[in-house]
Coordinates of C-alpha atoms in Angstrom, one line a residue:
Chain C
X12 CA 20.3 15.5 6.1
X13 CA 18.4 12.5 7.9
X14 CA 20.2 11.0 10.5
X15 CA 18.3 8.0 12.5
X16 CA 19.5 7.7 16.0
X17 CA 17.6 6.5 19.1
X18 CA 18.3 8.8 22.2
X19 CA 16.3 9.3 25.5
X20 CA 15.3 13.4 25.7
X21 CA 13.2 15.3 28.6
X22 CA 10.2 16.2 27.1
X23 CA 7.2 19.2 28.4
X24 CA 4.0 18.2 27.0
X25 CA 0.9 19.9 27.9
X26 CA -2.3 17.6 27.7
X27 CA -5.0 19.3 26.2
X28 CA -8.6 18.5 27.6
X29 CA -10.8 17.3 25.7
X30 CA -8.0 16.9 22.9
X31 CA -7.1 13.3 21.6
X32 CA -3.6 13.5 21.9
X33 CA -0.7 15.4 23.7
X34 CA 1.1 18.3 22.5
X35 CA 5.3 17.9 22.8
X36 CA 6.0 21.8 23.2
X37 CA 9.5 21.7 24.7
X38 CA 12.4 19.2 24.4
X39 CA 16.1 19.1 25.7
X40 CA 18.4 17.1 23.1
X41 CA 22.0 17.4 23.9
X42 CA 21.9 19.7 26.3
X43 CA 20.0 22.3 24.5
X44 CA 16.1 23.3 24.7
X45 CA 14.3 23.3 21.9
X46 CA 11.0 25.1 21.9
X47 CA 8.5 22.6 19.6
X48 CA 6.9 24.8 16.3
X49 CA 4.3 23.0 14.5
X50 CA 3.5 19.3 15.2
X51 CA 2.9 17.6 11.8
X52 CA 1.9 14.5 12.2
X53 CA 1.3 12.8 15.8
X54 CA 0.0 8.3 15.3
X55 CA 0.0 5.5 17.4
X56 CA 2.3 2.7 16.9
X57 CA 1.7 -0.6 18.5
X58 CA 5.1 -2.5 19.0
X59 CA 3.9 -6.3 20.4
X60 CA 1.6 -5.1 23.4
X61 CA 3.5 -2.1 24.5
X62 CA 1.7 1.3 22.4
X63 CA 3.7 3.9 21.1
X64 CA 3.1 7.4 20.0
X65 CA 5.0 9.3 17.5
X66 CA 4.9 12.7 17.2
X67 CA 6.6 14.5 14.3
X68 CA 7.2 17.9 15.1
X69 CA 9.4 20.9 14.2
X70 CA 11.7 23.3 16.2
X71 CA 12.3 25.9 14.1
X72 CA 14.6 24.2 11.5
X73 CA 14.6 20.8 13.2
X74 CA 12.8 18.1 12.4
X75 CA 12.5 15.4 15.3
X76 CA 10.4 12.0 15.4
X77 CA 9.6 11.4 19.3
X78 CA 8.1 8.0 20.3
X79 CA 7.1 8.1 23.9
X80 CA 6.6 4.9 24.9
X81 CA 3.2 4.1 27.2
X82 CA 4.4 1.5 29.4
X83 CA 7.4 3.3 30.6
X84 CA 6.7 6.8 30.3
X85 CA 10.3 7.2 28.5
X86 CA 10.0 9.7 25.3
X87 CA 13.5 8.9 23.0
X88 CA 13.7 10.8 19.7
X89 CA 14.1 8.4 16.6
X90 CA 15.5 10.9 14.0
X91 CA 16.4 14.1 13.6
X92 CA 16.5 16.4 10.0
X93 CA 17.1 19.8 8.8
X94 CA 14.5 18.9 5.9
X95 CA 17.9 19.4 3.5
X96 CA 19.0 16.9 0.9
X97 CA 22.0 14.6 2.2
Chain L
X15 CA -29.0 -3.7 -28.9
X16 CA -27.5 -0.2 -28.5
X17 CA -27.2 1.0 -24.8
X18 CA -27.6 4.1 -23.8
X19 CA -25.6 6.7 -21.6
X20 CA -26.1 5.9 -18.2
X21 CA -28.6 8.7 -17.1
X22 CA -28.8 8.3 -13.0
X23 CA -27.8 10.2 -10.7
X24 CA -23.8 9.7 -9.9
X25 CA -23.5 8.0 -6.7
X26 CA -20.6 6.2 -6.4
X27 CA -17.4 8.9 -4.9
X28 CA -13.2 7.6 -5.9
X29 CA -11.5 9.7 -3.7
X30 CA -7.5 9.4 -4.5
X31 CA -4.5 10.8 -2.6
X32 CA -1.7 11.4 -5.0
X33 CA 1.4 11.1 -4.1
X34 CA 0.3 9.7 -0.8
X35 CA 3.4 9.0 0.7
X36 CA 5.5 12.1 -0.5
X37 CA 2.6 13.9 0.7
X38 CA 2.2 12.2 4.6
X39 CA 6.3 12.5 4.9
X40 CA 5.7 16.4 3.7
X41 CA 2.6 16.3 6.5
X42 CA 4.7 14.8 9.0
X43 CA 7.7 16.6 8.1
X44 CA 6.9 21.0 7.8
X45 CA 10.5 21.1 6.6
X46 CA 9.5 19.0 3.4
X47 CA 6.6 21.1 2.2
X48 CA 7.7 23.0 -1.2
X49 CA 10.2 20.8 -1.9
X50 CA 11.9 17.7 -3.6
X51 CA 10.5 14.8 -2.2
X52 CA 10.6 11.4 -3.3
X53 CA 10.0 7.8 -0.9
X54 CA 11.9 5.3 -2.6
X55 CA 12.1 1.5 -1.4
X56 CA 15.3 1.5 -0.5
X57 CA 17.6 5.5 -0.8
X58 CA 20.6 3.6 -2.0
X59 CA 21.0 5.1 -5.6
X60 CA 19.5 1.5 -7.2
X61 CA 16.7 2.0 -5.0
X62 CA 13.3 2.6 -6.7
X63 CA 11.2 5.3 -5.9
X64 CA 7.6 4.8 -5.4
X65 CA 5.9 7.8 -4.6
X66 CA 7.4 11.1 -6.1
X67 CA 5.6 14.2 -4.4
X68 CA 4.3 17.3 -7.0
X69 CA 7.0 19.0 -6.5
X70 CA 10.0 16.3 -7.8
X71 CA 7.3 15.4 -10.3
X72 CA 7.1 19.2 -11.7
X73 CA 11.1 18.4 -11.9
X74 CA 10.2 15.1 -14.3
X75 CA 10.6 12.5 -11.0
X76 CA 8.4 9.8 -11.7
X77 CA 7.2 6.1 -10.3
X78 CA 9.9 3.3 -10.8
X79 CA 13.2 6.0 -11.1
X80 CA 15.8 4.8 -9.3
X81 CA 17.2 7.3 -6.9
X82 CA 19.9 7.8 -9.2
X83 CA 18.1 8.6 -11.5
X84 CA 15.8 11.3 -10.1
X85 CA 18.8 12.8 -8.2
X86 CA 20.3 13.7 -11.9
X87 CA 17.8 14.9 -12.8
X88 CA 16.3 17.0 -9.8
X89 CA 19.8 17.1 -7.4
X90 CA 17.8 18.8 -4.6
X91 CA 16.4 15.8 -4.2
X92 CA 15.3 14.4 -0.6
X93 CA 15.2 10.9 -0.9
X94 CA 13.1 9.4 2.2
X95 CA 12.6 5.1 3.4
X96 CA 8.5 4.5 3.3
X97 CA 7.4 4.4 6.7
X98 CA 4.4 2.1 6.3
X99 CA 3.0 2.9 9.7
X100 CA 2.4 6.0 8.9
X101 CA 0.3 5.2 6.0
X102 CA -1.6 2.5 7.6
X103 CA -2.4 5.4 10.0
X104 CA -3.9 8.2 7.3
X105 CA -5.4 5.4 5.1
X106 CA -7.7 3.8 9.0
X107 CA -8.2 8.1 9.7
X108 CA -9.4 8.0 5.7
X109 CA -11.8 4.8 6.5
X110 CA -13.5 6.6 9.6
X111 CA -14.0 9.3 7.8
X112 CA -15.5 7.6 4.7
X113 CA -17.5 5.9 6.7
X114 CA -19.8 8.5 8.5
X115 CA -21.3 9.3 4.9
X116 CA -21.9 5.6 3.9
X117 CA -20.9 1.8 4.6
X118 CA -20.1 0.8 0.9
X119 CA -16.7 1.8 1.4
X120 CA -13.7 -0.6 -0.7
X121 CA -10.4 0.6 -0.5
X122 CA -9.0 -0.1 -3.8
X123 CA -5.3 0.3 -2.3
X124 CA -3.5 2.2 0.0
X125 CA -4.3 5.9 -1.0
X126 CA -7.4 5.2 -3.0
X127 CA -11.1 4.1 -2.1
X128 CA -14.5 4.0 -3.5
X129 CA -17.7 5.0 -1.8
X130 CA -20.9 4.3 -2.9
X131 CA -23.7 6.0 -1.6
X132 CA -27.1 4.6 -3.2
X133 CA -29.4 5.0 -0.7
X134 CA -27.5 7.0 2.0
X135 CA -28.8 9.9 3.2
X136 CA -25.7 11.6 2.3
X137 CA -27.1 11.8 -1.0
X138 CA -29.5 14.3 0.0
X139 CA -27.2 17.0 0.4
X140 CA -25.1 16.5 -2.8
X141 CA -22.4 14.2 -3.8
X142 CA -19.8 17.5 -4.6
X143 CA -21.0 19.2 -0.8
X144 CA -20.3 15.8 0.5
X145 CA -16.9 15.9 -1.6
X146 CA -15.7 19.2 -0.2
X147 CA -16.8 18.2 3.1
X148 CA -14.1 15.2 2.6
X149 CA -11.3 17.7 1.6
X150 CA -11.4 19.6 4.3
X151 CA -11.8 17.0 6.8
X152 CA -8.2 15.3 5.6
X153 CA -6.7 18.5 6.3
X154 CA -8.8 19.4 9.7
X155 CA -8.5 15.7 10.7
X156 CA -5.3 14.4 9.2
X157 CA -3.4 17.8 8.7
X158 CA -3.3 20.9 6.5
X159 CA -0.5 19.7 3.7
X160 CA -3.2 16.6 2.4
X161 CA -5.1 17.0 -0.6
X162 CA -7.0 14.4 -2.2
X163 CA -8.8 13.9 -5.9
X164 CA -12.8 13.1 -5.3
X165 CA -13.8 12.0 -8.2
X166 CA -17.4 11.0 -8.9
X167 CA -19.6 8.9 -11.5
X168 CA -22.6 6.9 -12.1
X169 CA -20.1 3.5 -12.2
X170 CA -16.1 3.4 -10.2
X171 CA -14.5 3.8 -13.8
X172 CA -16.4 6.8 -14.1
X173 CA -15.2 7.9 -11.3
X174 CA -12.0 6.9 -11.6
X175 CA -11.6 8.7 -14.2
X176 CA -13.3 12.2 -12.5
X177 CA -11.1 11.7 -9.3
X178 CA -7.6 11.8 -12.7
X179 CA -8.8 15.3 -14.5
X180 CA -7.7 17.8 -11.9
X181 CA -4.0 16.9 -10.4
X182 CA -4.0 17.6 -7.4
X183 CA -6.9 18.2 -5.2
X184 CA -9.5 18.5 -7.9
X185 CA -13.4 17.5 -7.4
X186 CA -14.9 16.4 -11.0
X187 CA -18.3 14.9 -11.6
X188 CA -19.1 13.1 -14.7
X189 CA -22.8 12.8 -16.5
X190 CA -24.5 12.2 -19.5
X191 CA -24.4 15.4 -19.9
X192 CA -20.5 16.3 -19.8
X193 CA -19.4 11.7 -20.5
X194 CA -18.6 13.3 -24.1
X195 CA -16.6 16.3 -23.9
X196 CA -15.7 14.3 -21.2
X197 CA -13.5 11.7 -23.1
X198 CA -12.4 14.4 -26.1
X199 CA -10.4 15.9 -23.4
X200 CA -8.7 12.5 -23.2
X201 CA -6.1 10.2 -24.8
X202 CA -6.7 6.5 -24.9
X203 CA -4.1 5.6 -22.8
X204 CA -5.7 8.4 -20.0
X205 CA -8.5 5.5 -20.3
X206 CA -7.9 3.7 -16.7
X207 CA -7.4 0.0 -17.8
X208 CA -6.3 1.2 -21.4
X209 CA -1.7 0.9 -21.6
X210 CA 0.1 0.9 -24.5
X211 CA -0.5 -2.9 -25.6
X212 CA -4.8 -2.3 -25.4
X213 CA -4.4 0.9 -27.1
X214 CA -1.9 -1.2 -30.1
X215 CA -5.6 -3.2 -30.2
X216 CA -7.1 -0.5 -30.6
X217 CA -5.5 1.3 -33.2
X218 CA -5.2 -1.8 -34.9
X219 CA -8.8 -2.0 -35.4
X220 CA -8.8 1.7 -36.7
X221 CA -9.7 3.4 -32.7
X222 CA -7.3 5.6 -32.2
X223 CA -9.2 8.1 -29.1
X224 CA -11.6 7.6 -26.7
X225 CA -14.2 9.0 -28.3
X226 CA -14.2 6.3 -30.8
X227 CA -14.2 3.6 -28.6
X228 CA -17.0 5.0 -26.9
X229 CA -19.2 4.9 -30.1
X230 CA -17.9 1.6 -31.5
X231 CA -20.7 -1.3 -30.8
X232 CA -20.5 -3.6 -28.0
X233 CA -20.5 -6.2 -31.6
X234 CA -17.2 -4.8 -32.7
X235 CA -15.5 -4.5 -29.5
X236 CA -16.7 -8.2 -28.5
X237 CA -16.0 -10.2 -32.0
X238 CA -13.1 -7.6 -33.6
X239 CA -11.1 -6.0 -30.9
X240 CA -11.1 -7.6 -28.0
X241 CA -12.4 -11.1 -29.1
X242 CA -13.7 -12.2 -25.7
X243 CA -16.5 -11.0 -23.7
X244 CA -14.4 -7.7 -22.5
X245 CA -14.9 -6.2 -25.2
X246 CA -18.7 -5.8 -24.3
X247 CA -17.5 -5.1 -20.1
X248 CA -15.9 -2.3 -21.3
X249 CA -19.1 -0.7 -23.9
X250 CA -20.9 -1.0 -20.8
X251 CA -18.1 0.7 -18.6
X252 CA -17.9 3.6 -21.0
X253 CA -21.8 4.3 -20.6
X254 CA -21.6 4.4 -17.1
X255 CA -23.0 1.6 -15.8
X256 CA -21.1 -0.7 -13.1
X257 CA -19.5 -4.1 -14.2
X258 CA -16.6 -3.8 -11.6
X259 CA -18.0 -4.0 -8.0
X260 CA -16.3 -7.6 -7.6
X261 CA -16.1 -8.7 -4.8
X262 CA -12.8 -11.4 -5.4
X263 CA -11.5 -13.4 -2.0
X264 CA -8.4 -14.7 -0.9
X265 CA -6.6 -16.7 -2.9
X266 CA -3.2 -17.0 -1.1
X267 CA -0.4 -15.2 1.0
X268 CA 3.1 -14.4 -0.4
X269 CA 5.9 -12.2 0.3
X270 CA 8.5 -10.6 -2.2
X271 CA 12.1 -9.3 -1.8
X272 CA 14.4 -6.8 -3.5
X273 CA 18.1 -8.2 -2.8
X274 CA 20.1 -5.4 -2.4
X275 CA 23.2 -7.4 -3.2
X276 CA 22.3 -10.2 -5.7
X277 CA 23.6 -13.5 -4.9
X278 CA 23.4 -17.4 -5.6
X279 CA 25.2 -18.6 -2.6
X280 CA 22.5 -21.3 -0.3
X281 CA 24.0 -19.6 2.5
X282 CA 22.4 -16.4 2.4
X283 CA 19.9 -17.1 -0.2
X284 CA 18.6 -19.2 3.0
X285 CA 18.0 -16.8 5.6
X286 CA 16.1 -14.2 2.8
X287 CA 13.4 -17.5 2.4
X288 CA 13.3 -18.1 5.5
X289 CA 12.1 -15.5 6.5
X290 CA 9.9 -14.7 3.2
X291 CA 8.3 -17.7 4.5
X292 CA 8.0 -16.7 8.2
X293 CA 6.0 -13.0 7.1
X294 CA 3.9 -15.0 4.9
X295 CA 3.3 -17.9 7.6
X296 CA 2.5 -15.4 10.5
X297 CA 0.0 -13.6 8.4
X298 CA -1.8 -17.2 6.8
X299 CA -1.8 -18.0 10.3
X300 CA -3.7 -15.3 11.7
X301 CA -6.0 -15.1 9.4
X302 CA -6.4 -18.6 10.4
X303 CA -5.4 -19.8 7.0
X304 CA -3.5 -23.2 5.8
X305 CA -2.7 -24.2 2.7
X306 CA -1.7 -27.3 0.3
X307 CA 0.2 -24.9 -2.7
X308 CA 3.8 -23.5 -2.6
X309 CA 4.8 -21.3 -5.1
X310 CA 8.2 -20.0 -5.6
X311 CA 9.7 -17.4 -8.5
X312 CA 12.8 -15.6 -8.8
X313 CA 13.7 -13.3 -11.3
X314 CA 18.0 -13.5 -12.0
X315 CA 20.2 -10.5 -11.9
X316 CA 20.3 -11.1 -16.3
X317 CA 16.4 -10.5 -16.1
X318 CA 15.6 -13.7 -16.4
X319 CA 13.4 -15.4 -14.5
X320 CA 12.5 -19.1 -13.1
X321 CA 9.1 -19.6 -11.1
X322 CA 7.4 -23.4 -9.9
X323 CA 4.3 -24.4 -8.1
X324 CA 3.5 -27.4 -6.2
X325 CA 0.2 -28.7 -5.4
X326 CA 0.8 -31.0 -1.7
X327 CA -1.7 -33.6 -0.2
X328 CA -0.2 -31.9 3.5
X329 CA -1.4 -28.8 4.5
X330 CA 1.0 -26.1 5.0
X331 CA 1.1 -24.1 8.2
X332 CA 3.8 -23.9 10.4
X333 CA 7.1 -22.1 8.9
X334 CA 9.1 -24.2 9.3
X335 CA 6.9 -26.5 6.8
X336 CA 6.5 -24.0 4.6
X337 CA 10.4 -23.2 4.5
X338 CA 11.4 -27.1 3.8
X339 CA 9.0 -27.1 1.1
X340 CA 10.2 -23.5 -0.5
X341 CA 13.9 -24.9 -0.1
X342 CA 13.1 -28.0 -2.3
X343 CA 11.6 -26.4 -5.1
X344 CA 14.8 -23.9 -5.2
X345 CA 16.6 -27.0 -5.0
X346 CA 15.1 -27.8 -8.6
X347 CA 16.3 -25.0 -10.2
X348 CA 17.5 -25.8 -13.4
X349 CA 20.4 -23.2 -13.5
X350 CA 21.7 -21.9 -10.3
X351 CA 22.5 -17.6 -11.2
X352 CA 22.5 -14.9 -9.0
X353 CA 18.8 -14.4 -7.6
X354 CA 17.9 -10.6 -7.3
X355 CA 14.5 -11.3 -6.5
X356 CA 12.4 -13.5 -5.1
X357 CA 8.9 -14.5 -3.9
X358 CA 7.1 -16.6 -2.3
X359 CA 3.2 -17.6 -2.3
X360 CA 0.8 -20.6 -0.4
X361 CA -2.1 -20.9 -2.2
X362 CA -5.1 -23.6 -1.8
X363 CA -5.9 -22.3 0.8
X364 CA -8.0 -23.7 3.8
X365 CA -9.8 -22.3 6.8
X366 CA -9.2 -23.4 10.3
X367 CA -6.8 -26.1 9.4
X368 CA -5.6 -26.6 13.5
X369 CA -8.8 -27.6 14.5
X370 CA -9.1 -30.4 12.4
X371 CA -9.0 -33.9 14.4
X372 CA -5.8 -36.1 13.9
X373 CA -6.0 -39.4 14.9
X374 CA -2.3 -39.3 16.2
X375 CA -0.2 -36.6 17.4
X376 CA 2.6 -36.3 15.4
X377 CA 5.5 -33.6 14.3
X378 CA 3.3 -31.8 12.2
X379 CA 1.2 -31.2 15.2
X380 CA 3.7 -30.1 16.9
X381 CA 5.5 -27.9 15.1
X382 CA 1.5 -26.2 14.5
X383 CA 1.7 -25.9 18.2
X384 CA 5.1 -24.3 18.2
X385 CA 4.3 -22.0 15.6
X386 CA 1.6 -20.6 17.7
X387 CA 3.3 -20.2 20.7
X388 CA 5.8 -18.1 18.6
X389 CA 3.0 -16.0 16.8
X390 CA 1.6 -15.1 20.7
X391 CA 5.2 -14.1 21.8
X392 CA 5.5 -12.0 18.6
X393 CA 2.0 -10.5 18.6
X394 CA 2.9 -9.9 22.5
X395 CA 6.3 -8.7 22.4
X396 CA 6.6 -7.1 19.0
X397 CA 7.2 -8.8 15.4
X398 CA 10.4 -11.2 15.7
X399 CA 11.6 -10.9 19.0
X400 CA 11.5 -15.0 18.6
X401 CA 12.3 -16.0 14.7
X402 CA 13.5 -19.5 13.8
X403 CA 16.8 -19.5 13.8
X404 CA 17.9 -19.2 10.5
X405 CA 16.5 -15.6 10.5
X406 CA 19.3 -14.9 13.1
X407 CA 20.6 -11.4 11.9
X408 CA 17.8 -10.9 9.5
X409 CA 16.1 -7.9 11.4
X410 CA 17.3 -5.2 8.3
X411 CA 16.2 -7.6 5.8
X412 CA 13.1 -7.8 4.1
X413 CA 11.4 -5.2 6.6
X414 CA 7.4 -3.7 6.3
X415 CA 6.3 -2.7 2.9
X416 CA 3.4 -1.7 1.8
X417 CA 2.9 -3.6 -2.2
X418 CA 0.8 -1.3 -4.3
X419 CA -2.1 -2.4 -5.7
X420 CA -2.9 -5.6 -2.9
X421 CA -5.0 -4.2 -0.7
X422 CA -6.4 -7.5 1.2
X423 CA -5.2 -6.8 4.5
X424 CA -6.3 -3.3 3.9
X425 CA -10.0 -4.7 3.3
X426 CA -9.4 -7.2 6.3
X427 CA -8.9 -3.4 8.5
X428 CA -12.5 -2.2 7.2
X429 CA -14.1 -4.7 7.8
X430 CA -12.8 -5.3 11.8

């Protein structure tokens, strides 16, 4: 099941020294805490002049696509999936 | 004159990410790994599958199938829409890796590239070593699920052939020593560039295997089989001589769209045509080009088609100009039928049309300035922030896609 959404979320991320990207560690979505278990892919994406960072992460059996807006410093969850066919 | 097999040291490497889009999705979402995944142009039942994962391929799912057929073969198929930005990111990461070994990197498509190592220091280490290293870097710098096929040969054709020998994750070298063995293990249609129609032509001349093809003289291939210089090109290609290292200039800019709902209503076709014109015009203007020709092609719901091109004395630059000419062509259709697919292209390109001096300021000049201003706003705030009024409510239609084969934009990314 795959769902496209657009919701602001709370994220705890670390910015490792020497690394080229941040690592989201925990997210709070719809009142529930999720610990990130794996970062699948991270890539930058420009929308006009604004730079966004897209993080594809899993938290246990859930997949989240997170969007970090470098101008507003807001995190948004854009997709959620359990990896099972519809 | 007989030409011997090219016995030079192979210097050309072909790298191919098979199931590229599906593999990228499995890399991004670890929950999809080891599961049948298909990236389809649309996730609706009639959507066309553009990239099945290896697991889906194992269950019979193929490129070009509809989502409906894919699900019949594989009920647990996970179907996704393409995410072009993700694939472009992977492609650019690949470029960065390849360019650390050689400056001569040519993208062949979103998931294929050719590297020429001639006269590079990397040759001293051996191309097999470099190929293994590239595979390792792909995993460490992009992700652990990324796999690629590496083929090495004396020309692009043999390198590509080698890359297809052991999928997925293969690494093969074709030299003068194993060339005939490789041909002996293949069918005619396994040869890149030989599909069913060329196969029929070869069969008609008594050529049924790649080895027979290889042993046919240049004269026979030219005069009897292909009836053109193409026969000699094949003769050289099969022997490992480079004849495909040709640069083609951009000749046109175009956009195509498959309509989710077939229609012949002008008020429904107009906005789609406008969006195609806007996307075409925007790409053309970004490259600093204008055009003197326009071509419109329509495929109808009954699988017939109609197309018409027009060469103009005036320059096409602003979206409104392109749209006006395209509408004129569309209105000259001999028969109004439901449209299933629409494509527009601008050809006869000219450079820097905006810099041409004009004696008098006219409507064109104002249109061009307005188009440039709109482009600047879209560059700054994002695509389609400001659009022609006809495109209102069109944000979900004619979305960003990556074309198969067409790599001119990628080439421009590689050189910028």
